[in-house]
Coordinates of C-alpha atoms in Angstrom, one line a residue:
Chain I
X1 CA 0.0 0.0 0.0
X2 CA 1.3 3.3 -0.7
X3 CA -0.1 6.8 1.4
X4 CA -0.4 10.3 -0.5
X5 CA -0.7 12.9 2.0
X6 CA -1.6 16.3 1.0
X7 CA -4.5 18.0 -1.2
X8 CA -5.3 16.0 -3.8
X9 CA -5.6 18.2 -6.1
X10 CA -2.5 19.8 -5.6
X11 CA -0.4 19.3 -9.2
X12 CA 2.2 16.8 -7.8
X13 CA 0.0 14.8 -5.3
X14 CA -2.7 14.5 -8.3
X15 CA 0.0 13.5 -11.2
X16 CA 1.9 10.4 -9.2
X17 CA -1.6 9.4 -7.9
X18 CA -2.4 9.1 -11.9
X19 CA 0.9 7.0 -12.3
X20 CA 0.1 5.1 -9.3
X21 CA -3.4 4.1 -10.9
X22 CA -2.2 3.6 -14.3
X23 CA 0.6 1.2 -12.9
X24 CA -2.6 -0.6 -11.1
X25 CA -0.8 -0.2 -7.6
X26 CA -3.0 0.3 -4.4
X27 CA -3.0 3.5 -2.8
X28 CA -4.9 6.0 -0.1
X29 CA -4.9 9.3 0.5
X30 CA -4.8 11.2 3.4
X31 CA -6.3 14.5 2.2
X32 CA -5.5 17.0 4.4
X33 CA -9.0 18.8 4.2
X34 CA -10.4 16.1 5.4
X35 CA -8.1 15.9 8.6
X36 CA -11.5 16.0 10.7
X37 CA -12.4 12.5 9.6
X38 CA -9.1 10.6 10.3
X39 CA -7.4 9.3 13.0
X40 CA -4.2 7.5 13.9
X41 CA -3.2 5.7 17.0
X42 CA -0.2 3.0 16.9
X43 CA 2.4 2.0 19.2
X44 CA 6.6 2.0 18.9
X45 CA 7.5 -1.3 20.7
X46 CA 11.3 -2.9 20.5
X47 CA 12.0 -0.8 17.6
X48 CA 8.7 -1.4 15.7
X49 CA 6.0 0.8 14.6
X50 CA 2.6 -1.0 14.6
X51 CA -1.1 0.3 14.4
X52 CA -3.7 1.4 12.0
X53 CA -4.3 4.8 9.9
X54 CA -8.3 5.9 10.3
X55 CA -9.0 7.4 7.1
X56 CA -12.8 8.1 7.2
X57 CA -14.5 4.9 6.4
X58 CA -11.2 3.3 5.5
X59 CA -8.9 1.6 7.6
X60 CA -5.4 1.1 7.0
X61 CA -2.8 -0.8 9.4
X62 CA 0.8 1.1 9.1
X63 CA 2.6 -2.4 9.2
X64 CA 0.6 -2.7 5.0
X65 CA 2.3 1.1 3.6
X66 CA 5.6 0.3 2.2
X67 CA 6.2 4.1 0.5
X68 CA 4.6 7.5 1.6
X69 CA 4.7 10.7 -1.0
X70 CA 3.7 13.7 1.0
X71 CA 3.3 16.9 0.0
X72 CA 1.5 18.4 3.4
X73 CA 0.5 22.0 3.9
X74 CA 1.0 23.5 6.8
X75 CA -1.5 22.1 9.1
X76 CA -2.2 25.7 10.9
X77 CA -3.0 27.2 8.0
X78 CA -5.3 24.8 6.8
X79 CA -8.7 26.7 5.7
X80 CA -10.9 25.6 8.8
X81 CA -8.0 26.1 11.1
X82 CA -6.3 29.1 10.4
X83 CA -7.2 32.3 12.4
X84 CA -8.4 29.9 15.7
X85 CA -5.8 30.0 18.8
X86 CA -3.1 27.2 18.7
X87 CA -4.9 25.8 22.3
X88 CA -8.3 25.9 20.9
X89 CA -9.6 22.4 21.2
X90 CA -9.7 22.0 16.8
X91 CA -6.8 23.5 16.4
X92 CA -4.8 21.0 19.0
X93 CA -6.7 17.7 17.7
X94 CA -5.4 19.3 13.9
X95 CA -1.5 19.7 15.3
X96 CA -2.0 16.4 17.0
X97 CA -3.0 14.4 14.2
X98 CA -0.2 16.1 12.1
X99 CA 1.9 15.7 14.6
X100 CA 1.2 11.8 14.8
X101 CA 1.7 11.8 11.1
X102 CA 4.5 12.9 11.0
X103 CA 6.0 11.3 13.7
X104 CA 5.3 8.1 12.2
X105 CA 6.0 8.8 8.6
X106 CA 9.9 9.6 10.3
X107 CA 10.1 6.2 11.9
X108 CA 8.0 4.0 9.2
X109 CA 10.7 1.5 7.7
X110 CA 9.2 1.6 4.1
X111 CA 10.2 4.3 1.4
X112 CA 9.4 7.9 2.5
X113 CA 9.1 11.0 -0.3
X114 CA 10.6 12.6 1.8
X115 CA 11.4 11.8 5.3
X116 CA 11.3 15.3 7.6
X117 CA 14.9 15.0 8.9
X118 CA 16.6 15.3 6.0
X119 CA 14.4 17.9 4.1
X120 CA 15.8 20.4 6.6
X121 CA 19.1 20.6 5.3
X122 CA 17.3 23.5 2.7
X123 CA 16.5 25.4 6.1
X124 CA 19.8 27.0 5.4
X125 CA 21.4 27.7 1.8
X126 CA 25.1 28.1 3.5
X127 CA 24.5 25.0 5.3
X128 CA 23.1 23.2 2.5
X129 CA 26.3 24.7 0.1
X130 CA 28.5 23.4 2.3
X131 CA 27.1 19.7 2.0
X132 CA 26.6 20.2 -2.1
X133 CA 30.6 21.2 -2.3
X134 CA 31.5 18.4 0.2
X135 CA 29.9 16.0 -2.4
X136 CA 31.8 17.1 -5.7
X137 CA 29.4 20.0 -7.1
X138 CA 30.7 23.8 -7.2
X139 CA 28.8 26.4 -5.4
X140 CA 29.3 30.3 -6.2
X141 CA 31.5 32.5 -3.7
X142 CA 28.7 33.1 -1.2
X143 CA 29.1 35.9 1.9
X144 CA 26.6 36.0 4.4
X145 CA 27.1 39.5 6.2
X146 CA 25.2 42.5 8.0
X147 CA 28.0 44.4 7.4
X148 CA 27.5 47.5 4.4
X149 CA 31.2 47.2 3.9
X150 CA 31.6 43.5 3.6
X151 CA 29.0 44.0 0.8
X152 CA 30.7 46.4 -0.9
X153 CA 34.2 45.0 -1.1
X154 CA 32.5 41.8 -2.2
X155 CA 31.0 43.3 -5.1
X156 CA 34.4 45.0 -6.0
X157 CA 36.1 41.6 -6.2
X158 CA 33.3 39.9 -8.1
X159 CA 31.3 42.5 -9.9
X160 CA 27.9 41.3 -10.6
X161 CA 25.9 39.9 -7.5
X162 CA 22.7 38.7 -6.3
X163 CA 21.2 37.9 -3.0
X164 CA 18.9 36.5 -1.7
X165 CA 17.6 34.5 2.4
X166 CA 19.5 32.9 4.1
X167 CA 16.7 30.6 5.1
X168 CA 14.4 28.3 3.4
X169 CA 11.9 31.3 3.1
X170 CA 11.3 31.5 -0.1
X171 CA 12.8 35.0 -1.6
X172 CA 12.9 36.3 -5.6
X173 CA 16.2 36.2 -6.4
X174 CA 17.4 39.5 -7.1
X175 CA 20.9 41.9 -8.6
X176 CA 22.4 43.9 -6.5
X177 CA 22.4 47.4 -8.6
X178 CA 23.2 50.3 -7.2
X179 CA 19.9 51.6 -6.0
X180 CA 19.8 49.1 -4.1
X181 CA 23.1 50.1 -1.8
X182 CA 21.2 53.3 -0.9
X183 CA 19.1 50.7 1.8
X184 CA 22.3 48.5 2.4
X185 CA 22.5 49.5 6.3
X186 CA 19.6 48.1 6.7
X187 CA 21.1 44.5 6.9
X188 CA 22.7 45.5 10.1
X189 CA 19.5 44.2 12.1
X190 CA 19.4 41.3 9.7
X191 CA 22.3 39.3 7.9
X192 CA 22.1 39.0 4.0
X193 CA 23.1 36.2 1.5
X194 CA 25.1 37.6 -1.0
X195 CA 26.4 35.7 -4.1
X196 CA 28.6 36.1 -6.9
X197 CA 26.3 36.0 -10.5
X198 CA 27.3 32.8 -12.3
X199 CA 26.6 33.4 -16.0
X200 CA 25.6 30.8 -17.9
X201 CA 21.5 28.8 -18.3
X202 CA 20.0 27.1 -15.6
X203 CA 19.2 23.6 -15.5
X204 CA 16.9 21.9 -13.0
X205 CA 17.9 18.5 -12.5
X206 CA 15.0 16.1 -10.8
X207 CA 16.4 12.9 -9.0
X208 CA 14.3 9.9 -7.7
X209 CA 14.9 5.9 -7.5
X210 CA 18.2 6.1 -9.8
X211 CA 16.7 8.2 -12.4
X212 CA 18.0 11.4 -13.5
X213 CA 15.3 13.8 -15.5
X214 CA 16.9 17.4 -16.5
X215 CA 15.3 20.0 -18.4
X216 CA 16.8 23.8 -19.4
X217 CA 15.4 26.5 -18.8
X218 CA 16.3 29.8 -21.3
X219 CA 15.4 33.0 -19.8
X220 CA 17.3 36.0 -19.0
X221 CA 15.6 36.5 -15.4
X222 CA 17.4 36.6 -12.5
X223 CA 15.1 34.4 -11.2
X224 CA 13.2 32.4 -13.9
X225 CA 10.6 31.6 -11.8
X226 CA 9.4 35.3 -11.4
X227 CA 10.6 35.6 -15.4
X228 CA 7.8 37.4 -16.2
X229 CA 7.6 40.0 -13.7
X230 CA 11.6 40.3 -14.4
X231 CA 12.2 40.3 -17.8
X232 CA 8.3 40.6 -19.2
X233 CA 8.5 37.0 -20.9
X234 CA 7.9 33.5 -19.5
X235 CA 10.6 30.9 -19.0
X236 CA 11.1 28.4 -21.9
X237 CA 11.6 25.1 -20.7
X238 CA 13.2 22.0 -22.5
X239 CA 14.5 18.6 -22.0
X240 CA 18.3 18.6 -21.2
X241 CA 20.7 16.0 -21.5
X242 CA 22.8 15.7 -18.5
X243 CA 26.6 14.4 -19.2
X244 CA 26.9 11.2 -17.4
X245 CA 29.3 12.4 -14.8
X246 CA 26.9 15.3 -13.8
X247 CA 24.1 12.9 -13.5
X248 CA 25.8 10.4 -11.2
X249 CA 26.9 13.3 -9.0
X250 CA 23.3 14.7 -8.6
X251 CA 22.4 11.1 -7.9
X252 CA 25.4 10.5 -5.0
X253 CA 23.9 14.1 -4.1
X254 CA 20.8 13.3 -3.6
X255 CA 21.6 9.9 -1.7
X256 CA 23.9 11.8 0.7
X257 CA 21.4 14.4 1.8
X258 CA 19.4 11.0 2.8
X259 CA 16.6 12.9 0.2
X260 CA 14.2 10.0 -2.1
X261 CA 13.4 13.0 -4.5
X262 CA 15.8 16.3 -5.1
X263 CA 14.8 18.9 -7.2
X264 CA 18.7 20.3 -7.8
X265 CA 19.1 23.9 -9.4
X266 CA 22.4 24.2 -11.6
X267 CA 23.5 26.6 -14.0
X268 CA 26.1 25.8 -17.0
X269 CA 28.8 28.0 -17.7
X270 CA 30.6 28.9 -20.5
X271 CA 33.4 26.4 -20.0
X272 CA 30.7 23.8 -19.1
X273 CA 31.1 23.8 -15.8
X274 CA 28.0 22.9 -13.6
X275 CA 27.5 25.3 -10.4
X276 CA 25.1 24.1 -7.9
X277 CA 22.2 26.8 -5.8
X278 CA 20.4 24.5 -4.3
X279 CA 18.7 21.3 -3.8
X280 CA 14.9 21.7 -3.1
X281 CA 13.6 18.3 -1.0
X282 CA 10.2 19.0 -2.1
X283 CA 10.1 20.1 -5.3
X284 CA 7.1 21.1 -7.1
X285 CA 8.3 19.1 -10.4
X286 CA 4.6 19.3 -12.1
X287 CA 5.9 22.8 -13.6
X288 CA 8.7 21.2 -14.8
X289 CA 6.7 18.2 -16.4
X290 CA 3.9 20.2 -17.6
X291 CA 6.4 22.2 -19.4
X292 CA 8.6 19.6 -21.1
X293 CA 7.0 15.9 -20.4
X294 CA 9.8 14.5 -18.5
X295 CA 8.2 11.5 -16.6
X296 CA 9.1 12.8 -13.2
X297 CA 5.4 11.7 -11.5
X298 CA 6.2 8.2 -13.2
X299 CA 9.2 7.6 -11.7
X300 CA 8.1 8.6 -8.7
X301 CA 5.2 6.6 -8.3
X302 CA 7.4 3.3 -9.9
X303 CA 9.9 4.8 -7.4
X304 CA 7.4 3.9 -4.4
X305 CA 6.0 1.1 -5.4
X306 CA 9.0 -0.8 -5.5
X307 CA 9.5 -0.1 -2.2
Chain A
X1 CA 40.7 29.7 20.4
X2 CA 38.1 27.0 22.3
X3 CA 34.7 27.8 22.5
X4 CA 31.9 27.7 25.2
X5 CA 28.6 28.7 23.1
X6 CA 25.6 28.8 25.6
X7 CA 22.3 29.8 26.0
X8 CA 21.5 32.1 29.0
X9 CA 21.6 30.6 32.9
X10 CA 23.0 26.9 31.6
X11 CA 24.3 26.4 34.5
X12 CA 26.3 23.3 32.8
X13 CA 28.0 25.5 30.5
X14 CA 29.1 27.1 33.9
X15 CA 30.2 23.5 35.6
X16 CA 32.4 23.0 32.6
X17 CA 34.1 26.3 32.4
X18 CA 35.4 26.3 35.8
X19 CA 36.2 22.6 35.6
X20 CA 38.2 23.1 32.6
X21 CA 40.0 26.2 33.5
X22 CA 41.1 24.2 36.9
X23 CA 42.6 21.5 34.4
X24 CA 44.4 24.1 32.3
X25 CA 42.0 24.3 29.4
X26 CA 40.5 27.9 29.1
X27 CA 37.4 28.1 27.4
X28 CA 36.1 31.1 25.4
X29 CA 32.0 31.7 27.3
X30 CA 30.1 33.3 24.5
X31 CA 26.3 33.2 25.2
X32 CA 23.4 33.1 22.1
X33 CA 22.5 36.8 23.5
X34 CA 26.0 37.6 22.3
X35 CA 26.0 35.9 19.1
X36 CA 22.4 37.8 18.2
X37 CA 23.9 41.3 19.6
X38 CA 27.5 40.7 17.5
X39 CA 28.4 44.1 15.4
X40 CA 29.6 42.0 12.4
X41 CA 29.2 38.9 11.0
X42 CA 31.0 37.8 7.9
X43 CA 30.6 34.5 6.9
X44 CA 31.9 32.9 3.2
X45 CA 31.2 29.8 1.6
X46 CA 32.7 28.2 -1.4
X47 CA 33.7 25.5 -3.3
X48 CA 37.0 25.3 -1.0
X49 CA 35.3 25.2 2.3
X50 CA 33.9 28.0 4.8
X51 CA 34.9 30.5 7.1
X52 CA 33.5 33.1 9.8
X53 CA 35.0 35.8 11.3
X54 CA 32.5 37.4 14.6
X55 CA 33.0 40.9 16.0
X56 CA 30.7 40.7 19.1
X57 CA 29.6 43.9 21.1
X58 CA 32.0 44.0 23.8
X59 CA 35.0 43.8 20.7
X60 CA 35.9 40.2 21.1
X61 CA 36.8 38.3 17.6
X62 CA 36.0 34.8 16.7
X63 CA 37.4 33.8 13.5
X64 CA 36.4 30.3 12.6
X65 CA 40.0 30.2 11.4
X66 CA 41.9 30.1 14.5
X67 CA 38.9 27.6 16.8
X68 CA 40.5 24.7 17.6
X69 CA 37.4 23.0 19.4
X70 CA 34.1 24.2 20.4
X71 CA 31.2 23.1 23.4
X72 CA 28.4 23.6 21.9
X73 CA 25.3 24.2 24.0
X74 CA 23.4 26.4 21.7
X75 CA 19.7 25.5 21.0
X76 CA 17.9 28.3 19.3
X77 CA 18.0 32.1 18.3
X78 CA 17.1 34.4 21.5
X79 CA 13.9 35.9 21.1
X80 CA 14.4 39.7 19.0
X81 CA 13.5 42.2 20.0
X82 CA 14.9 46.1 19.6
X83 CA 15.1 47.5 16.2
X84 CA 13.9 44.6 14.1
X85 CA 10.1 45.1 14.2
X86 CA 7.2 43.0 15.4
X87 CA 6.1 41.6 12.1
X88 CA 9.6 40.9 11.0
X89 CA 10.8 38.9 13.9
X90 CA 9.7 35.8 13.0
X91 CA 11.5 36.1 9.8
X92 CA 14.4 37.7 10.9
X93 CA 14.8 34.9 13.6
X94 CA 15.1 32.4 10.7
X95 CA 17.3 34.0 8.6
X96 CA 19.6 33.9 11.9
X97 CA 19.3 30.4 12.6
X98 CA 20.3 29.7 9.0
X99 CA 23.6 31.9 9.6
X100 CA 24.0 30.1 13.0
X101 CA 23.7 26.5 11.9
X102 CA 25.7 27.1 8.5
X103 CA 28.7 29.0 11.1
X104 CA 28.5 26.2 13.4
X105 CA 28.6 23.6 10.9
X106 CA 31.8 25.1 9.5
X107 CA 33.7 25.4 13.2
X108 CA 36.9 23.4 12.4
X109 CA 38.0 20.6 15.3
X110 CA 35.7 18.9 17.4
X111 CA 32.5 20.6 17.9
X112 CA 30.3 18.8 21.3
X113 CA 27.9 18.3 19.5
X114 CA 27.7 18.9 15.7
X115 CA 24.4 21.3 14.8
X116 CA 21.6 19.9 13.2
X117 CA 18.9 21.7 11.0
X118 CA 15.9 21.4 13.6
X119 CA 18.5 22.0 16.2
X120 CA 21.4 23.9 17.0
X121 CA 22.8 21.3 19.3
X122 CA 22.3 17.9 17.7
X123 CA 19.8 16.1 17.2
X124 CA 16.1 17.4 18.3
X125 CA 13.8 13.7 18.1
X126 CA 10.0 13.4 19.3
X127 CA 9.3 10.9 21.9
X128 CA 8.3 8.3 19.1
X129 CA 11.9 8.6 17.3
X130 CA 14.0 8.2 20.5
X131 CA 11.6 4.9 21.6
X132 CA 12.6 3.9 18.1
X133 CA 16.3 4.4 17.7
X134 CA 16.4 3.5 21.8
X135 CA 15.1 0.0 21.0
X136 CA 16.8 -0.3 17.3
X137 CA 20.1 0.1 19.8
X138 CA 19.0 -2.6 21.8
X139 CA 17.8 -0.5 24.7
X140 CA 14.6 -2.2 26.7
X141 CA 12.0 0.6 26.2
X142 CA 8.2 0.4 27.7
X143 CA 5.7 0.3 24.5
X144 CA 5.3 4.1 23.5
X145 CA 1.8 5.2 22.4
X146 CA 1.9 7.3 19.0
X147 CA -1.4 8.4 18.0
X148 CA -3.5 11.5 18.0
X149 CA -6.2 9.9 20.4
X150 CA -7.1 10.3 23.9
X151 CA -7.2 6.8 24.6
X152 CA -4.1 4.8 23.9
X153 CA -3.1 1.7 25.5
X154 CA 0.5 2.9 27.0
X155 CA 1.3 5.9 28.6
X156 CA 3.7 8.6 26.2
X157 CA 6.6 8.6 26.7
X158 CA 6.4 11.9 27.4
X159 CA 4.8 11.0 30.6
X160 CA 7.6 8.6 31.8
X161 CA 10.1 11.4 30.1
X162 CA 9.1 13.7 33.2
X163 CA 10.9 12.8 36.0
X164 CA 13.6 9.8 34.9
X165 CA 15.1 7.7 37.9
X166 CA 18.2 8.1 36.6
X167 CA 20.3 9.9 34.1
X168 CA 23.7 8.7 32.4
X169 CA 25.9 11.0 30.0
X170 CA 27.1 9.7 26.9
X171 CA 30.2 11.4 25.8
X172 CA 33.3 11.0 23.2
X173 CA 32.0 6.8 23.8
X174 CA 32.7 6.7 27.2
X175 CA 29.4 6.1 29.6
X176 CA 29.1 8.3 33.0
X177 CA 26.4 8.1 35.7
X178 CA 25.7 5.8 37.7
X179 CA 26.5 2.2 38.6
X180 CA 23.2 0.1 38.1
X181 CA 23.0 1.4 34.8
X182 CA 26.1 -0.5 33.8
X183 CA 24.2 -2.9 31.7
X184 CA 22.8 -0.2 29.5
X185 CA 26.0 1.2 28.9
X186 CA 26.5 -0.9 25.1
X187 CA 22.7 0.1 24.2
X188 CA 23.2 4.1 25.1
X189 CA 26.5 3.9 23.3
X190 CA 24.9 2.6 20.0
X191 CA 22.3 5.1 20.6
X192 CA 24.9 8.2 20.8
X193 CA 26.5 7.0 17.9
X194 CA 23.0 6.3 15.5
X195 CA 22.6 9.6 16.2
X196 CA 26.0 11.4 15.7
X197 CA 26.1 13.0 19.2
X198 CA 29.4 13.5 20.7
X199 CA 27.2 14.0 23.8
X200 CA 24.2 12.3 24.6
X201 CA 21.9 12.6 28.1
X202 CA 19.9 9.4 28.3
X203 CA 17.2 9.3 31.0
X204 CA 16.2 6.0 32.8
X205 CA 12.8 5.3 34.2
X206 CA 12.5 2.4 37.0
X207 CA 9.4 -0.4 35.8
X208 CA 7.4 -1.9 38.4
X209 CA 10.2 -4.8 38.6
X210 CA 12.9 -2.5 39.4
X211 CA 14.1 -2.5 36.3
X212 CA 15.6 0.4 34.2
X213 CA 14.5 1.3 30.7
X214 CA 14.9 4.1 28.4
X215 CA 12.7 6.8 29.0
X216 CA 14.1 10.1 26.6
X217 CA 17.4 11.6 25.4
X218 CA 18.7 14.9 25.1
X219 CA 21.8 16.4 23.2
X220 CA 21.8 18.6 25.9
X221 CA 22.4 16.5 28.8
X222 CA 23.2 18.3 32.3
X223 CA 26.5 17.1 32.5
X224 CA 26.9 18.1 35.9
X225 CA 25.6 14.3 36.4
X226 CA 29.1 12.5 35.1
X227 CA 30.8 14.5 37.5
X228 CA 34.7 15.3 37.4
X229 CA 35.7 12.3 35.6
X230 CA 33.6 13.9 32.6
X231 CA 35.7 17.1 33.0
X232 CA 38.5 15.6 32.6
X233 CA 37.4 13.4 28.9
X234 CA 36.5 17.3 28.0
X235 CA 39.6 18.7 28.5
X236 CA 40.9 15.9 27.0
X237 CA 38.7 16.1 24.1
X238 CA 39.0 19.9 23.8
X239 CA 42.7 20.2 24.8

């Protein structure tokens, strides 16, 4: 048995639940509007994890789901939750029954897209750089600073530069021109990422159960996610060949962040040379697939049910 | 340079500082208040490796360069205040937690213990994952209820968690506390080690047989419990 846990609807959830029924392999969902109707209650006993998964009218025992794909929201900002006090008696039976979840979905022994743990390497892009270059991938000259002049002398030695969080917040990538040093003191209350502009195109490599899908993206954004509002045209996305020492790297990547599924950002430079940003542990690939109709939900849904 | 990194009124990070400086081994006390107040932070990553340099308010310098080993009881960003407004706090207290875990991670020598994403100090597990790894490192361990329900057939762990009969310290291997828990000794070392902590508190509760059991674990033992013989591993470790 295989769990989905999210909304449904939601692009990813819906396209590997679509490869999960065309492969014919049993699954449920736990959909998270729904939270109201479920329940879970199991025990952790000499290093097992047994019990049952209430899911409305259907019941399933944890000992049957051998691969989980979640893609929850954040349960306190679910629609009939959000606004109520965190000790208001919904609210805690909400948190509680996410927090069971996910308590079990980290100590389940089957396959788990992906486990909590190590998703939280992206809580810190130096921290996550630092485990990319350890495992054989370049990452841009990066300073992290609150200091105006730092900033400064970093852009003298390296000329163009963007910035961007620290954390896993998501932020729009963005150049550092010169109107923008007028506002520079302000990261004295808050240190800034700064980062040296690799030129080159971007290519966002997807990684799951040995496979390797990469597509390249042509746009002259900053950030080609916000292309539009950058540069006033969309992103063009296309299927990429990876060369096969780049793809083994993003795979031993992948494996060494403990991650079932990496969405990895790189850009290509002119001598060829592949620079990493960042790995995202949850990556929204349907924008990816949509655009270019790399199998990424199939492999992920063949991906959990060999599990 | 060693380091002492400490949240406020850790009155471990205390113990350990006097300890060590009566064995020779000064240690450099710089609390999370301290860190949050520094007047610089510059802090480079790269292909090659990373680096930090610190200018903290009172014009101390801690350059990652010249730290030769680090006790790390650190567990979280202080809560802002001052110029950083209301609505940005919560924001502003990531962003730091990102800078602090990346720093950390890049300390050169040995760091007691190692940051983790979810927490500055090691590793940060709910009740469920401790029972788990505790009885995967062949630790007896009541039967731990995970559920979201009222009525579940064992007590959480949490409940036994409260008030353990006893506490031992795992640290650099070596097992300190006290004597009846000799026997667990093997399992709490295995534990440590699955999860990567140079220093690991594990807390015993006492079953209706007499028996002890696991009951939680903490990276951030009081290590006041292992007593001098623990203070001198440290400065060992440190030294």
């Amino acid at each position: 048995m295989i769990l989905l846990c999210g909304i449904p609807t939601e692009s990813p959830l819906a396209l590997v639940g679509q490869e999960l029924r065309a492969l014919g392999h049993p699954f449920a969902v736990f959909h998270q509007r729904r939270w109201a109707e479920y329940g879970l209650e199991g025990a952790v006993r000499d290093g097992c994890v047994t019990g049952r998964l209430r899911l409305g009218p259907l019941k399933v025992t944890l000992e049957e789901v051998r691969g989980v794909y979640t893609r929850l929201m954040d349960d306190r900002r679910l629609p009939d939750v959000e606004g109520r006090p965190a000790d208001d008696p919904w609210s805690a039976r909400c948190r509680a029954l996410h927090a069971a979840l996910a308590g079990w979905t980290e100590v389940m022994p089957g396959r788990v897209v992906n486990r909590a743990a190590p998703q939280g390497s992206n809580a810190s892009k130096p921290y996550q750089a630092q485990l990319i270059a350890r495992h054989g991938l370049a990452v841009p000259r990066t300073l992290v600073t609150n200091d105006p002049e730092a900033v400064l002398d970093f852009r003298r030695r390296h000329g163009r530069v963007v910035f961007k969080s620290i954390s896993g917040v998501r932020s729009i990538v963005r150049e550092l021109h010169d109107d923008d040093l007028r506002r520079l003191e302000r990261i004295r209350w808050c240190p800034v990422q700064f980062q040296e502009r690799v030129e080159g195109f971007d290519v966002r490599v997807h990684c799951v159960g040995g496979e390797v899908h990469a597509c390249r993206i042509v746009s002259d954004a900053v950030d080609y996610r916000y292309a539009v509002h950058q540069v006033g045209s969309p992103a063009v996305l296309e299927p990429y060949a990876l060369d096969g020492d780049l793809a083994s790297r993003c795979l031993r990547l992948t494996d060494a962040l403990g991650l079932e599924l990496s969405g990895i950002d790189l850009r290509l430079d002119g001598d060829g040379r592949a620079w990493c940003f960042e790995v995202n542990p949850s990556p929204a690939f349907s924008y990816y697939e949509h655009h270019t109709g790399l199998p990424i939900a199939r492999a992920i849904a063949g991906h959990l049910a060999a599990a | 340079m060693r380091l002492l990194l400490h949240d406020p009124d850790d009155a471990s990070a205390a113990w350990v500082l006097e300890g060590l400086r009566a064995r020779g081994v000064a240690l450099e006390p710089v609390g999370s208040g301290e860190l949050l107040r520094a007047r610089t932070w510059h802090h480079a990553v790269g292909t090659d490796g990373a680096s930090a340099g610190i200018v903290l308010a009172d014009g101390r310098t801690i350059d990652s360069r010249e730290v030769v080993g680090t006790l790390n009881r650190l567990t979280a960003v202080p809560p802002l205040s001052g110029p950083v407004a209301a609505d940005d706090r919560e924001y502003a207290a990531q962003e730091l937690h990102a800078l602090w875990l990346s720093w950390l991670a890049a300390l050169p020598g040995p760091v007691l213990n190692r940051p983790t994403p979810y927490s500055l100090c090691g590793l940060w597990l709910d009740g469920a994952q401790w029972a788990l790894r505790a009885g995967r490192a062949g630790l007896p361990c009541a039967p731990l209820a995970l559920g979201d329900a009222a009525q579940v057939p064992y007590p959480a762990l949490e409940e036994r968690a409260q008030a353990p009969s006893a506490w031992l310290v795992v640290a650099c291997g070596t097992v300190f506390g006290t004597p009846e828990a000799e026997p667990l000794a093997t399992g709490c070392t295995a534990l440590a080690h699955d999860v990567g902590a140079e220093l690991l508190g594990v807390g015993l509760a006492r079953g209706p047989d007499g028996d002890l059991s696991f009951a939680t674990a903490t990276t951030l033992p009081d290590l006041r419990f292992a007593g001098a013989p623990l203070l001198d591993l440290l400065a060992r470790r440190l030294a």
